[in-house]
mmCIF file of C-alpha atoms in Angstrom:
data_model
loop_
_atom_site.group_PDB
_atom_site.id
_atom_site.type_symbol
_atom_site.label_atom_id
_atom_site.label_comp_id
_atom_site.label_asym_id
_atom_site.label_seq_id
_atom_site.Cartn_x
_atom_site.Cartn_y
_atom_site.Cartn_z
ATOM 1 C CA MET V 589 33.422 11.285 -17.159
ATOM 2 C CA ALA V 590 30.258 9.888 -18.744
ATOM 3 C CA TRP V 591 28.532 10.902 -15.540
ATOM 4 C CA ALA V 592 29.383 14.565 -16.154
ATOM 5 C CA ILE V 593 28.560 14.401 -19.868
ATOM 6 C CA LEU V 594 25.038 13.135 -19.151
ATOM 7 C CA GLY V 595 24.512 16.042 -16.760
ATOM 8 C CA PHE V 596 23.545 13.931 -13.755
ATOM 9 C CA ASP V 597 26.017 15.876 -11.652
ATOM 10 C CA LYS V 598 23.635 18.851 -11.918
ATOM 11 C CA LEU V 599 20.638 16.911 -10.624
ATOM 12 C CA GLU V 600 19.339 18.530 -7.415
ATOM 13 C CA HIS V 601 16.154 16.489 -6.869
ATOM 14 C CA LEU V 602 16.614 14.332 -3.763
ATOM 15 C CA SER V 603 14.246 11.495 -4.666
ATOM 16 C CA ARG V 604 15.541 11.183 -8.216
ATOM 17 C CA LEU V 605 19.109 10.987 -6.910
ATOM 18 C CA ILE V 606 18.176 8.166 -4.504
ATOM 19 C CA ILE V 607 16.319 6.260 -7.227
ATOM 20 C CA LEU V 608 19.234 6.705 -9.639
ATOM 21 C CA ARG V 609 21.661 5.517 -6.958
ATOM 22 C CA ARG V 610 19.513 2.433 -6.338
ATOM 23 C CA ILE V 611 19.499 1.612 -10.052
ATOM 24 C CA LEU V 612 23.262 2.054 -10.341
ATOM 25 C CA GLN V 613 23.884 -0.163 -7.323
ATOM 26 C CA ARG V 614 21.946 -2.986 -8.953
ATOM 27 C CA ARG V 615 24.298 -2.809 -11.943
ATOM 28 C CA SER V 616 27.484 -2.097 -9.996
ATOM 29 C CA LYS V 617 28.833 -5.624 -10.581
ATOM 30 C CA GLU V 618 28.411 -5.308 -14.337
ATOM 31 C CA LEU V 619 29.564 -1.749 -14.919
ATOM 32 C CA ASN V 620 32.378 0.347 -13.561
ATOM 33 C CA ILE V 621 30.157 2.999 -12.052
ATOM 34 C CA LYS V 622 31.604 3.433 -8.580
ATOM 35 C CA ASP V 623 32.516 7.015 -9.456
ATOM 36 C CA ALA V 624 28.913 7.742 -10.398
ATOM 37 C CA ILE V 625 27.611 6.352 -7.102
ATOM 38 C CA GLN V 626 30.243 8.324 -5.199
ATOM 39 C CA SER V 627 29.195 11.506 -7.030
ATOM 40 C CA ILE V 628 25.646 11.015 -5.761
ATOM 41 C CA ASP V 629 26.838 10.288 -2.217
ATOM 42 C CA ASN V 630 28.871 13.513 -2.238
ATOM 43 C CA LYS V 631 25.698 15.536 -2.682
ATOM 44 C CA PHE V 632 24.543 14.559 0.817
ATOM 45 C CA LEU V 633 25.942 15.592 4.172
ATOM 46 C CA SER V 634 28.443 13.289 5.839
ATOM 47 C CA ASN V 635 27.292 11.547 9.020
ATOM 48 C CA ASN V 636 29.279 13.902 11.254
ATOM 49 C CA GLN V 637 27.524 16.877 9.637
ATOM 50 C CA ALA V 638 24.037 15.572 10.394
ATOM 51 C CA LYS V 639 21.914 18.087 12.232
ATOM 52 C CA ARG V 640 18.533 16.884 13.410
ATOM 53 C CA GLN V 641 16.106 19.642 14.285
ATOM 54 C CA PRO V 642 13.811 19.514 17.308
ATOM 55 C CA THR V 643 10.120 19.048 16.571
ATOM 56 C CA TYR V 644 8.912 22.093 14.662
ATOM 57 C CA ASN V 645 5.458 23.367 15.612
ATOM 58 C CA TYR V 646 4.275 24.295 12.159
ATOM 59 C CA SER V 647 0.968 25.406 10.725
ATOM 60 C CA LEU V 648 0.753 24.701 7.005
ATOM 61 C CA ASN V 649 -0.572 27.322 4.639
ATOM 62 C CA GLN V 650 -3.047 26.395 1.910
ATOM 63 C CA TYR V 651 -0.288 25.907 -0.656
ATOM 64 C CA LEU V 652 1.321 23.020 1.245
ATOM 65 C CA GLU V 653 -1.778 21.323 2.702
ATOM 66 C CA CYS V 654 -1.868 18.803 -0.148
ATOM 67 C CA LEU V 655 1.148 17.021 1.392
ATOM 68 C CA ASN V 656 0.294 17.471 5.061
ATOM 69 C CA LEU V 657 0.700 13.740 5.844
ATOM 70 C CA GLU V 658 4.134 13.609 4.229
ATOM 71 C CA ILE V 659 5.258 16.820 5.922
ATOM 72 C CA ASP V 660 4.094 15.457 9.263
ATOM 73 C CA GLN V 661 6.320 12.402 8.751
ATOM 74 C CA LEU V 662 9.260 14.629 7.814
ATOM 75 C CA SER V 663 8.672 16.639 10.974
ATOM 76 C CA ASN V 664 8.621 13.471 13.083
ATOM 77 C CA ILE V 665 12.149 12.585 11.943
ATOM 78 C CA GLY V 666 13.420 16.142 12.441
ATOM 79 C CA LEU V 667 13.651 17.127 8.772
ATOM 80 C CA TRP V 668 10.979 19.820 8.594
ATOM 81 C CA ASN V 669 11.769 23.216 10.069
ATOM 82 C CA GLU V 670 11.246 26.888 9.424
ATOM 83 C CA SER V 671 14.202 27.246 7.031
ATOM 84 C CA VAL V 672 13.109 24.253 4.934
ATOM 85 C CA GLU V 673 9.527 25.530 4.778
ATOM 86 C CA SER V 674 10.754 28.980 3.743
ATOM 87 C CA LYS V 675 12.939 27.487 1.018
ATOM 88 C CA VAL V 676 10.038 25.397 -0.291
ATOM 89 C CA MET V 677 7.856 28.505 -0.538
ATOM 90 C CA ASN V 678 10.626 30.407 -2.375
ATOM 91 C CA LEU V 679 10.994 27.575 -4.886
ATOM 92 C CA LEU V 680 7.234 27.465 -5.463
ATOM 93 C CA THR V 681 7.140 31.236 -5.930
ATOM 94 C CA GLN V 682 9.902 31.047 -8.565
ATOM 95 C CA GLN V 683 8.175 28.194 -10.359
ATOM 96 C CA CYS V 684 4.912 30.146 -10.592
ATOM 97 C CA LEU V 685 6.460 33.163 -12.335
ATOM 98 C CA PRO V 686 5.286 35.292 -14.087
ATOM 99 C CA LEU V 687 2.165 34.691 -11.957
ATOM 100 C CA ASP V 688 2.307 35.123 -8.211
ATOM 101 C CA ILE V 689 1.773 32.014 -6.111
ATOM 102 C CA ALA V 690 -1.845 32.846 -5.205
ATOM 103 C CA GLU V 691 -2.817 33.284 -8.880
ATOM 104 C CA ALA V 692 -1.044 30.084 -9.926
ATOM 105 C CA PHE V 693 -2.683 28.125 -7.104
ATOM 106 C CA GLU V 694 -6.138 29.348 -8.077
ATOM 107 C CA LEU V 695 -5.458 28.553 -11.732
ATOM 108 C CA GLU V 696 -4.594 24.946 -10.829
ATOM 109 C CA ASN V 697 -7.758 24.684 -8.746
ATOM 110 C CA MET V 698 -9.822 26.003 -11.654
ATOM 111 C CA LEU V 699 -8.242 23.307 -13.821
ATOM 112 C CA SER V 700 -9.487 20.680 -11.350
ATOM 113 C CA ASP V 701 -12.927 22.291 -11.428
ATOM 114 C CA SER V 702 -13.041 22.078 -15.222
ATOM 115 C CA PHE V 703 -12.483 18.320 -15.018
ATOM 116 C CA ARG V 704 -15.075 18.040 -12.238
ATOM 117 C CA ARG V 705 -12.498 16.810 -9.752
ATOM 118 C CA PRO V 706 -12.417 17.883 -6.094
ATOM 119 C CA ARG V 707 -9.846 20.592 -5.509
ATOM 120 C CA LYS V 708 -8.203 18.603 -2.741
ATOM 121 C CA THR V 709 -8.084 15.324 -4.625
ATOM 122 C CA LEU V 710 -4.853 13.333 -4.732
ATOM 123 C CA THR V 711 -2.188 13.558 -7.447
ATOM 124 C CA THR V 712 -3.020 16.995 -8.800
ATOM 125 C CA ARG V 713 -0.452 18.963 -10.747
ATOM 126 C CA TRP V 714 -0.036 21.380 -7.828
ATOM 127 C CA GLU V 715 0.806 18.473 -5.553
ATOM 128 C CA GLY V 716 3.554 17.585 -8.025
ATOM 129 C CA TYR V 717 4.957 21.115 -7.799
ATOM 130 C CA VAL V 718 5.043 20.952 -3.992
ATOM 131 C CA ARG V 719 6.584 17.478 -3.980
ATOM 132 C CA GLY V 720 9.352 18.665 -6.311
ATOM 133 C CA ALA V 721 10.031 21.791 -4.247
ATOM 134 C CA ILE V 722 10.383 19.771 -1.040
ATOM 135 C CA ASN V 723 12.778 17.339 -2.732
ATOM 136 C CA THR V 724 14.964 20.221 -3.878
ATOM 137 C CA ALA V 725 14.791 22.155 -0.610
ATOM 138 C CA LEU V 726 15.781 19.203 1.576
ATOM 139 C CA LEU V 727 18.849 18.109 -0.422
ATOM 140 C CA PRO V 728 21.403 20.341 1.403
ATOM 141 C CA TYR V 729 20.156 19.278 4.841
ATOM 142 C CA VAL V 730 20.248 15.472 4.845
ATOM 143 C CA ILE V 731 22.667 12.594 5.131
ATOM 144 C CA LEU V 732 22.328 9.616 2.782
ATOM 145 C CA GLU V 733 20.412 7.505 5.302
ATOM 146 C CA ASP V 734 17.871 10.281 5.856
ATOM 147 C CA ALA V 735 17.609 10.912 2.124
ATOM 148 C CA GLN V 736 16.491 7.312 1.619
ATOM 149 C CA LYS V 737 13.753 7.825 4.221
ATOM 150 C CA VAL V 738 12.676 11.070 2.558
ATOM 151 C CA GLU V 739 12.417 9.373 -0.843
ATOM 152 C CA SER V 740 10.113 6.736 0.634
ATOM 153 C CA ILE V 741 7.953 9.344 2.360
ATOM 154 C CA LEU V 742 7.611 11.564 -0.718
ATOM 155 C CA ARG V 743 7.238 8.731 -3.216
ATOM 156 C CA PRO V 744 3.977 8.972 -5.191
ATOM 157 C CA TYR V 745 3.107 5.421 -6.089
ATOM 158 C CA ASN V 746 0.185 3.226 -6.870
ATOM 159 C CA PRO V 747 -0.326 0.564 -4.180
ATOM 160 C CA TYR V 748 -2.495 -1.446 -6.568
ATOM 161 C CA ALA V 749 -0.707 -4.060 -8.677
ATOM 162 C CA MET V 750 -0.544 -2.949 -12.303
ATOM 163 C CA ASP V 751 -1.908 -5.076 -15.136
ATOM 164 C CA SER V 752 1.455 -6.749 -15.710
ATOM 165 C CA LYS V 753 1.217 -8.144 -12.162
ATOM 166 C CA VAL V 754 -2.455 -9.167 -12.257
ATOM 167 C CA ILE V 755 -3.050 -12.880 -12.767
ATOM 168 C CA HIS V 756 -5.990 -14.962 -14.027
ATOM 169 C CA LEU V 757 -7.515 -17.185 -11.345
ATOM 170 C CA PRO V 758 -9.349 -20.083 -13.081
ATOM 171 C CA ASN V 759 -11.335 -21.182 -10.012
ATOM 172 C CA PRO V 760 -11.983 -18.306 -7.621
ATOM 173 C CA LEU V 761 -13.300 -19.226 -4.183
ATOM 174 C CA SER V 762 -16.614 -17.472 -4.755
ATOM 175 C CA GLU V 763 -18.011 -20.375 -6.785
ATOM 176 C CA ASN V 764 -17.093 -22.887 -4.078
ATOM 177 C CA VAL V 765 -18.362 -20.687 -1.252
ATOM 178 C CA LEU V 766 -21.713 -19.747 -2.787
ATOM 179 C CA LYS V 767 -22.526 -23.263 -4.003
ATOM 180 C CA ALA V 768 -21.686 -24.828 -0.635
ATOM 181 C CA LEU V 769 -23.761 -22.316 1.310
ATOM 182 C CA ARG V 770 -26.777 -22.871 -0.976
ATOM 183 C CA ILE V 771 -26.874 -26.526 0.110
ATOM 184 C CA LYS V 772 -26.070 -25.577 3.718
ATOM 185 C CA LYS V 773 -22.586 -27.060 3.801
ATOM 186 C CA ASN V 774 -19.268 -25.557 4.788
ATOM 187 C CA PRO V 775 -17.140 -24.609 1.783
ATOM 188 C CA TYR V 776 -13.750 -26.277 1.627
ATOM 189 C CA LEU V 777 -11.314 -23.402 1.532
ATOM 190 C CA LEU V 778 -8.298 -24.300 3.607
ATOM 191 C CA ARG V 779 -5.883 -24.475 0.704
ATOM 192 C CA VAL V 780 -5.422 -23.010 -2.757
ATOM 193 C CA ASN V 781 -2.823 -24.873 -4.838
ATOM 194 C CA LYS V 782 -1.486 -26.484 -1.633
ATOM 195 C CA GLU V 783 -1.154 -23.073 -0.004
ATOM 196 C CA VAL V 784 -2.984 -22.039 3.153
ATOM 197 C CA ILE V 785 -5.344 -19.084 2.786
ATOM 198 C CA LEU V 786 -4.780 -16.359 5.348
ATOM 199 C CA ASN V 787 -6.881 -13.581 3.841
ATOM 200 C CA TYR V 788 -9.005 -13.668 0.710
ATOM 201 C CA VAL V 789 -11.114 -10.833 -0.693
ATOM 202 C CA GLU V 790 -13.220 -11.108 -3.862
ATOM 203 C CA SER V 791 -15.894 -9.132 -5.616
ATOM 204 C CA CYS V 792 -17.854 -11.358 -7.972
ATOM 205 C CA ILE V 793 -21.025 -11.491 -10.003
ATOM 206 C CA PRO V 794 -22.816 -14.801 -9.240
ATOM 207 C CA ASP V 795 -23.647 -16.988 -12.223
ATOM 208 C CA ASP V 796 -27.390 -16.578 -11.674
ATOM 209 C CA SER V 797 -27.025 -12.782 -11.945
ATOM 210 C CA LEU V 798 -25.048 -12.579 -15.178
ATOM 211 C CA ASN V 799 -28.123 -12.244 -17.387
ATOM 212 C CA GLU V 800 -29.772 -9.580 -15.283
ATOM 213 C CA LEU V 801 -29.849 -5.999 -16.544
ATOM 214 C CA THR V 802 -28.427 -4.725 -13.249
ATOM 215 C CA TYR V 803 -25.570 -6.729 -11.804
ATOM 216 C CA ASN V 804 -25.396 -7.188 -8.057
ATOM 217 C CA PRO V 805 -21.806 -8.103 -7.148
ATOM 218 C CA HIS V 806 -21.093 -10.077 -3.996
ATOM 219 C CA ARG V 807 -18.129 -9.228 -1.793
ATOM 220 C CA ILE V 808 -16.700 -12.350 -0.231
ATOM 221 C CA GLU V 809 -13.958 -12.265 2.382
ATOM 222 C CA VAL V 810 -12.220 -15.136 4.146
ATOM 223 C CA LYS V 811 -10.248 -14.216 7.269
ATOM 224 C CA ALA V 812 -7.907 -16.635 9.003
ATOM 225 C CA ILE V 813 -7.784 -16.367 12.797
ATOM 226 C CA ILE V 814 -5.983 -18.182 15.594
ATOM 227 C CA ILE V 815 -8.123 -19.799 18.275
ATOM 228 C CA GLN V 816 -6.902 -21.296 21.533
ATOM 229 C CA ASN V 817 -8.101 -24.539 23.124
ATOM 230 C CA ASN V 818 -10.756 -24.817 20.412
ATOM 231 C CA GLN V 819 -12.578 -21.838 21.891
ATOM 232 C CA ILE V 820 -13.317 -18.531 20.244
ATOM 233 C CA ASN V 821 -13.750 -15.127 21.835
ATOM 234 C CA PHE V 822 -15.566 -13.165 19.158
ATOM 235 C CA ALA V 823 -14.769 -9.689 20.525
ATOM 236 C CA ASP V 824 -11.106 -10.597 20.812
ATOM 237 C CA VAL V 825 -11.075 -11.920 17.252
ATOM 238 C CA LEU V 826 -12.463 -8.672 15.882
ATOM 239 C CA ASN V 827 -9.693 -6.754 17.611
ATOM 240 C CA ARG V 828 -7.178 -8.924 15.818
ATOM 241 C CA ILE V 829 -8.443 -8.724 12.278
ATOM 242 C CA ASP V 830 -10.089 -5.341 11.857
ATOM 243 C CA TYR V 831 -6.874 -3.389 11.622
ATOM 244 C CA LYS V 832 -6.197 -1.552 8.404
ATOM 245 C CA ILE V 833 -3.180 0.425 7.327
ATOM 246 C CA PHE V 834 -2.858 2.942 4.554
ATOM 247 C CA ALA V 835 -0.273 2.757 1.810
ATOM 248 C CA LYS V 836 1.760 5.571 3.354
ATOM 249 C CA ASP V 837 2.009 3.695 6.655
ATOM 250 C CA TYR V 838 4.176 0.911 5.219
ATOM 251 C CA LEU V 839 7.283 2.538 6.679
ATOM 252 C CA GLN V 840 5.937 2.714 10.180
ATOM 253 C CA ASN V 841 5.920 0.039 12.840
ATOM 254 C CA ILE V 842 2.446 -1.434 12.910
ATOM 255 C CA GLU V 843 1.167 -2.408 16.345
ATOM 256 C CA THR V 844 -1.055 -5.468 16.203
ATOM 257 C CA HIS V 845 -2.575 -8.031 18.540
ATOM 258 C CA PRO V 846 -0.069 -10.744 19.603
ATOM 259 C CA LEU V 847 -2.133 -13.406 17.800
ATOM 260 C CA SER V 848 -2.991 -11.399 14.687
ATOM 261 C CA ILE V 849 -2.096 -13.080 11.397
ATOM 262 C CA TYR V 850 -2.202 -10.235 8.913
ATOM 263 C CA THR V 851 -2.912 -6.550 8.496
ATOM 264 C CA SER V 852 -5.269 -5.615 5.697
ATOM 265 C CA VAL V 853 -4.266 -2.710 3.507
ATOM 266 C CA GLY V 854 -6.500 0.268 2.762
ATOM 267 C CA PRO V 855 -4.703 2.237 0.036
ATOM 268 C CA SER V 856 -4.596 6.000 0.530
ATOM 269 C CA SER V 857 -4.989 6.185 -3.250
ATOM 270 C CA ALA V 858 -5.444 3.526 -5.902
ATOM 271 C CA PHE V 859 -5.738 3.715 -9.665
ATOM 272 C CA LEU V 860 -7.374 1.087 -11.919
ATOM 273 C CA GLY V 861 -8.602 -0.866 -8.898
ATOM 274 C CA SER V 862 -8.513 -1.031 -5.131
ATOM 275 C CA TYR V 863 -7.467 -4.575 -4.263
ATOM 276 C CA THR V 864 -4.223 -4.823 -2.333
ATOM 277 C CA PRO V 865 -3.241 -8.106 -0.627
ATOM 278 C CA SER V 866 -2.837 -8.120 3.146
ATOM 279 C CA LEU V 867 0.550 -8.279 4.855
ATOM 280 C CA PRO V 868 1.614 -11.012 7.317
ATOM 281 C CA THR V 869 2.376 -9.629 10.764
ATOM 282 C CA PRO V 870 5.812 -9.994 12.384
ATOM 283 C CA GLN V 871 4.127 -11.752 15.330
ATOM 284 C CA PHE V 872 2.642 -14.453 13.086
ATOM 285 C CA MET V 873 5.931 -14.990 11.255
ATOM 286 C CA GLU V 874 7.727 -15.401 14.574
ATOM 287 C CA LEU V 875 5.025 -17.748 15.890
ATOM 288 C CA THR V 876 5.216 -19.973 12.788
ATOM 289 C CA ASP V 877 8.976 -19.583 12.188
ATOM 290 C CA THR V 878 8.413 -18.139 8.712
ATOM 291 C CA ASN V 879 9.586 -15.084 6.774
ATOM 292 C CA GLN V 880 8.301 -12.912 3.932
ATOM 293 C CA SER V 881 9.517 -15.369 1.276
ATOM 294 C CA ASN V 882 7.147 -18.041 2.657
ATOM 295 C CA PHE V 883 4.070 -15.985 1.738
ATOM 296 C CA ASN V 884 2.357 -15.225 -1.559
ATOM 297 C CA ARG V 885 0.410 -12.028 -2.245
ATOM 298 C CA LYS V 886 -1.626 -12.056 -5.468
ATOM 299 C CA VAL V 887 -4.144 -9.889 -7.291
ATOM 300 C CA TRP V 888 -6.388 -11.259 -10.026
ATOM 301 C CA ARG V 889 -9.093 -10.186 -12.417
ATOM 302 C CA ASN V 890 -11.287 -12.510 -14.505
ATOM 303 C CA GLY V 891 -13.306 -11.560 -17.607
ATOM 304 C CA ARG V 892 -15.388 -8.485 -18.367
ATOM 305 C CA THR V 893 -19.104 -7.913 -18.530
ATOM 306 C CA ASN V 894 -20.738 -6.129 -21.458
ATOM 307 C CA ASP V 895 -22.457 -3.766 -19.035
ATOM 308 C CA SER V 896 -21.496 -0.319 -20.329
ATOM 309 C CA ALA V 897 -23.238 1.404 -17.420
ATOM 310 C CA ASN V 898 -20.677 -0.150 -15.060
ATOM 311 C CA PHE V 899 -17.724 0.277 -17.414
ATOM 312 C CA GLY V 900 -17.429 -3.428 -18.159
ATOM 313 C CA ARG V 901 -16.652 -4.497 -14.633
ATOM 314 C CA PRO V 902 -14.856 -7.868 -14.210
ATOM 315 C CA TYR V 903 -16.871 -11.004 -13.486
ATOM 316 C CA SER V 904 -14.603 -11.442 -10.478
ATOM 317 C CA GLU V 905 -11.588 -9.675 -9.047
ATOM 318 C CA GLY V 906 -9.787 -9.702 -5.762
ATOM 319 C CA CYS V 907 -6.614 -10.430 -3.832
ATOM 320 C CA VAL V 908 -5.282 -13.146 -1.578
ATOM 321 C CA LEU V 909 -2.556 -13.707 1.013
ATOM 322 C CA THR V 910 -1.430 -17.336 1.341
ATOM 323 C CA LEU V 911 1.275 -19.268 3.160
ATOM 324 C CA LYS V 912 3.277 -21.540 0.868
ATOM 325 C CA ASN V 913 3.941 -24.177 3.508
ATOM 326 C CA SER V 914 0.702 -26.075 4.117
ATOM 327 C CA ASN V 915 2.024 -27.535 7.393
ATOM 328 C CA ILE V 916 1.816 -24.575 9.752
ATOM 329 C CA MET V 917 3.600 -25.214 13.021
ATOM 330 C CA LEU V 918 1.562 -23.681 15.839
ATOM 331 C CA PRO V 919 1.727 -24.337 19.595
ATOM 332 C CA SER V 920 -0.351 -27.342 20.646
ATOM 333 C CA ASN V 921 -3.100 -25.222 22.209
ATOM 334 C CA MET V 922 -3.586 -23.136 19.040
ATOM 335 C CA GLN V 923 -5.142 -23.809 15.660
ATOM 336 C CA LEU V 924 -6.321 -21.912 12.620
ATOM 337 C CA ALA V 925 -9.950 -21.144 11.868
ATOM 338 C CA TRP V 926 -11.568 -19.183 9.043
ATOM 339 C CA MET V 927 -14.317 -16.588 9.155
ATOM 340 C CA ILE V 928 -16.432 -16.281 6.002
ATOM 341 C CA GLU V 929 -18.218 -12.998 5.312
ATOM 342 C CA ILE V 930 -20.520 -12.150 2.426
ATOM 343 C CA ASN V 931 -21.302 -8.489 1.838
ATOM 344 C CA GLY V 932 -19.923 -7.651 5.284
ATOM 345 C CA GLU V 933 -22.110 -10.176 7.122
ATOM 346 C CA LEU V 934 -20.524 -13.074 9.007
ATOM 347 C CA VAL V 935 -21.897 -16.320 7.575
ATOM 348 C CA THR V 936 -19.891 -19.004 9.372
ATOM 349 C CA ILE V 937 -16.630 -19.865 11.105
ATOM 350 C CA VAL V 938 -14.939 -23.180 10.297
ATOM 351 C CA ASN V 939 -11.941 -24.940 11.843
ATOM 352 C CA GLN V 940 -9.137 -26.810 10.105
ATOM 353 C CA HIS V 941 -11.351 -29.924 9.944
ATOM 354 C CA ASN V 942 -13.959 -27.902 8.045
ATOM 355 C CA GLN V 943 -16.357 -28.073 10.987
ATOM 356 C CA SER V 944 -18.480 -25.136 12.067
ATOM 357 C CA ILE V 945 -17.511 -23.326 15.260
ATOM 358 C CA LYS V 946 -20.285 -21.867 17.363
ATOM 359 C CA ILE V 947 -19.772 -18.364 18.687
#
């Protein structure tokens, strides 16, 4: 009854229903809310009513182009067709009243212009209108399982860890790396807090540059690779590590090299920063008999400069992927090695004994 009083039974937004259902399920052991969950489930088609559409050869108009990637994913799973597109356009037309859709679209673009933002930039207000219309239009056509996929596809989220998730890293690797290279030694970087580094990315301002009027940050990246029989094929290694995915690709099966350790993440959009830790590959987890819980993904930010021209950039910030278990079990003919790059230039490759490997 409380469900009806709160008005949730009138909610027709697919993604909000799925999110609400997920929240209720987490509390289902504490509260008697089975009726509420069942009310949400009743809004979707039953499995025997599911009707997948063949691939729809669509050509998006200018009003829907802002979500072309999401619509393409919906089309791939058979949930975008002519009737859905028509319903989305009708909903947008109603929402724009008393203006017609062309006038409302131009008004939103002029708003972007006034803030000196590109018209096709991400997360505009018009994009929000389209996202909402698609969520409403699709509700009558999907089963619960498909609705969960749709929510993930249409979810606007920030792939960057928010401030509550950002940690302070007392001794970032940059200090160790730069000091060791100055005296022509290999930096010791195999472990951080007894964890094995698999991928480490940091932007830092070296100590000797802090007093300069113009800061010149260094970008340092450490990339773990697997070598066989203590030999390294440089071209093969590049094929393993230079694979990036975008935030929206998380749901898709990522094809990687059989010996790749991680996939680095290139966010399709990021607010307040751009550092997103890499993801361990299924192949590496199978090879080392590990799972997601054995890995740590962290983002950190240390200090702030007083450089107003650069908006008080941090002294150092970055992200890291580590394996908790320092004893990695690899086949006898395989071992880990680490590539060290500074500002995109390969500086050295070291093995697990901290010895340089010649290419």
